[in-house]
Amino acid sequence: MKIGELAAASGTTSKTIRFYEQSGVLPEPTRMPSGYRDCGPEFIERLTFVRAHRRPDCR
């Protein structure tokens, strides 16, 4: 799935996903021949986990 689809499915934004990738919280996804990210369902699980375990003062 593309980053916009991942953002909608996980309840976050594309900008947040890019930030998590750059900071190493999310692994670098594979890329389609067009250059778009190709994120699998494991990315939704990881984002759900990260969002559930953020510090309360960061929400």
mmCIF file with all atom_site columns, C-alpha atoms in Angstrom:
data_model
loop_
_atom_site.group_PDB
_atom_site.id
_atom_site.type_symbol
_atom_site.label_atom_id
_atom_site.label_alt_id
_atom_site.label_comp_id
_atom_site.label_asym_id
_atom_site.label_entity_id
_atom_site.label_seq_id
_atom_site.pdbx_PDB_ins_code
_atom_site.Cartn_x
_atom_site.Cartn_y
_atom_site.Cartn_z
_atom_site.occupancy
_atom_site.B_iso_or_equiv
_atom_site.pdbx_formal_charge
_atom_site.auth_seq_id
_atom_site.auth_comp_id
_atom_site.auth_asym_id
_atom_site.auth_atom_id
_atom_site.pdbx_PDB_model_num
ATOM 1  C CA . MET A 1 1  ? 0.000  0.000  0.000  1.00 0.00 ? 1  MET A CA 1
ATOM 2  C CA . LYS A 1 2  ? 1.116  3.561  -0.662 1.00 0.00 ? 2  LYS A CA 1
ATOM 3  C CA . ILE A 1 3  ? 1.927  6.013  2.119  1.00 0.00 ? 3  ILE A CA 1
ATOM 4  C CA . GLY A 1 4  ? -1.455 7.775  1.909  1.00 0.00 ? 4  GLY A CA 1
ATOM 5  C CA . GLU A 1 5  ? -3.274 4.476  2.241  1.00 0.00 ? 5  GLU A CA 1
ATOM 6  C CA . LEU A 1 6  ? -1.045 3.522  5.173  1.00 0.00 ? 6  LEU A CA 1
ATOM 7  C CA . ALA A 1 7  ? -1.727 6.871  6.851  1.00 0.00 ? 7  ALA A CA 1
ATOM 8  C CA . ALA A 1 8  ? -5.489 6.431  6.505  1.00 0.00 ? 8  ALA A CA 1
ATOM 9  C CA . ALA A 1 9  ? -5.401 2.833  7.724  1.00 0.00 ? 9  ALA A CA 1
ATOM 10 C CA . SER A 1 10 ? -3.261 3.646  10.759 1.00 0.00 ? 10 SER A CA 1
ATOM 11 C CA . GLY A 1 11 ? -4.897 6.933  11.742 1.00 0.00 ? 11 GLY A CA 1
ATOM 12 C CA . THR A 1 12 ? -1.760 9.022  11.292 1.00 0.00 ? 12 THR A CA 1
ATOM 13 C CA . THR A 1 13 ? -0.361 11.355 8.630  1.00 0.00 ? 13 THR A CA 1
ATOM 14 C CA . SER A 1 14 ? 2.053  10.815 5.771  1.00 0.00 ? 14 SER A CA 1
ATOM 15 C CA . LYS A 1 15 ? 4.360  13.386 7.354  1.00 0.00 ? 15 LYS A CA 1
ATOM 16 C CA . THR A 1 16 ? 4.475  11.365 10.590 1.00 0.00 ? 16 THR A CA 1
ATOM 17 C CA . ILE A 1 17 ? 5.233  8.173  8.683  1.00 0.00 ? 17 ILE A CA 1
ATOM 18 C CA . ARG A 1 18 ? 8.126  9.860  6.853  1.00 0.00 ? 18 ARG A CA 1
ATOM 19 C CA . PHE A 1 19 ? 9.434  11.158 10.207 1.00 0.00 ? 19 PHE A CA 1
ATOM 20 C CA . TYR A 1 20 ? 9.268  7.665  11.730 1.00 0.00 ? 20 TYR A CA 1
ATOM 21 C CA . GLU A 1 21 ? 11.144 6.256  8.720  1.00 0.00 ? 21 GLU A CA 1
ATOM 22 C CA . GLN A 1 22 ? 13.900 8.878  8.977  1.00 0.00 ? 22 GLN A CA 1
ATOM 23 C CA . SER A 1 23 ? 14.283 8.389  12.731 1.00 0.00 ? 23 SER A CA 1
ATOM 24 C CA . GLY A 1 24 ? 14.450 4.586  12.428 1.00 0.00 ? 24 GLY A CA 1
ATOM 25 C CA . VAL A 1 25 ? 11.163 3.797  14.189 1.00 0.00 ? 25 VAL A CA 1
ATOM 26 C CA . LEU A 1 26 ? 9.855  2.282  10.946 1.00 0.00 ? 26 LEU A CA 1
ATOM 27 C CA . PRO A 1 27 ? 12.032 0.287  8.555  1.00 0.00 ? 27 PRO A CA 1
ATOM 28 C CA . GLU A 1 28 ? 12.597 1.597  5.054  1.00 0.00 ? 28 GLU A CA 1
ATOM 29 C CA . PRO A 1 29 ? 9.813  0.073  2.928  1.00 0.00 ? 29 PRO A CA 1
ATOM 30 C CA . THR A 1 30 ? 10.359 -1.549 -0.417 1.00 0.00 ? 30 THR A CA 1
ATOM 31 C CA . ARG A 1 31 ? 9.691  0.655  -3.414 1.00 0.00 ? 31 ARG A CA 1
ATOM 32 C CA . MET A 1 32 ? 7.542  0.025  -6.449 1.00 0.00 ? 32 MET A CA 1
ATOM 33 C CA . PRO A 1 33 ? 9.170  0.548  -9.861 1.00 0.00 ? 33 PRO A CA 1
ATOM 34 C CA . SER A 1 34 ? 7.486  3.972  -9.917 1.00 0.00 ? 34 SER A CA 1
ATOM 35 C CA . GLY A 1 35 ? 9.287  4.918  -6.675 1.00 0.00 ? 35 GLY A CA 1
ATOM 36 C CA . TYR A 1 36 ? 6.216  4.820  -4.441 1.00 0.00 ? 36 TYR A CA 1
ATOM 37 C CA . ARG A 1 37 ? 6.511  3.092  -1.088 1.00 0.00 ? 37 ARG A CA 1
ATOM 38 C CA . ASP A 1 38 ? 5.058  -0.411 -0.928 1.00 0.00 ? 38 ASP A CA 1
ATOM 39 C CA . CYS A 1 39 ? 4.125  -0.926 2.727  1.00 0.00 ? 39 CYS A CA 1
ATOM 40 C CA . GLY A 1 40 ? 2.694  -4.209 3.922  1.00 0.00 ? 40 GLY A CA 1
ATOM 41 C CA . PRO A 1 41 ? 0.241  -4.860 6.756  1.00 0.00 ? 41 PRO A CA 1
ATOM 42 C CA . GLU A 1 42 ? 3.122  -5.131 9.229  1.00 0.00 ? 42 GLU A CA 1
ATOM 43 C CA . PHE A 1 43 ? 3.543  -1.353 8.932  1.00 0.00 ? 43 PHE A CA 1
ATOM 44 C CA . ILE A 1 44 ? -0.004 -0.816 10.216 1.00 0.00 ? 44 ILE A CA 1
ATOM 45 C CA . GLU A 1 45 ? 0.767  -3.053 13.198 1.00 0.00 ? 45 GLU A CA 1
ATOM 46 C CA . ARG A 1 46 ? 3.997  -1.167 13.949 1.00 0.00 ? 46 ARG A CA 1
ATOM 47 C CA . LEU A 1 47 ? 2.324  2.255  13.639 1.00 0.00 ? 47 LEU A CA 1
ATOM 48 C CA . THR A 1 48 ? -0.548 1.165  15.863 1.00 0.00 ? 48 THR A CA 1
ATOM 49 C CA . PHE A 1 49 ? 1.953  -0.031 18.468 1.00 0.00 ? 49 PHE A CA 1
ATOM 50 C CA . VAL A 1 50 ? 4.004  3.175  18.307 1.00 0.00 ? 50 VAL A CA 1
ATOM 51 C CA . ARG A 1 51 ? 0.940  5.408  18.589 1.00 0.00 ? 51 ARG A CA 1
ATOM 52 C CA . ALA A 1 52 ? -0.350 3.418  21.563 1.00 0.00 ? 52 ALA A CA 1
ATOM 53 C CA . HIS A 1 53 ? 2.967  3.635  23.419 1.00 0.00 ? 53 HIS A CA 1
ATOM 54 C CA . ARG A 1 54 ? 3.962  7.262  22.940 1.00 0.00 ? 54 ARG A CA 1
ATOM 55 C CA . ARG A 1 55 ? 4.604  9.322  26.036 1.00 0.00 ? 55 ARG A CA 1
ATOM 56 C CA . PRO A 1 56 ? 1.365  10.969 27.261 1.00 0.00 ? 56 PRO A CA 1
ATOM 57 C CA . ASP A 1 57 ? 2.892  14.460 27.091 1.00 0.00 ? 57 ASP A CA 1
ATOM 58 C CA . CYS A 1 58 ? 3.610  14.001 23.354 1.00 0.00 ? 58 CYS A CA 1
ATOM 59 C CA . ARG A 1 59 ? 0.003  13.494 22.292 1.00 0.00 ? 59 ARG A CA 1
#
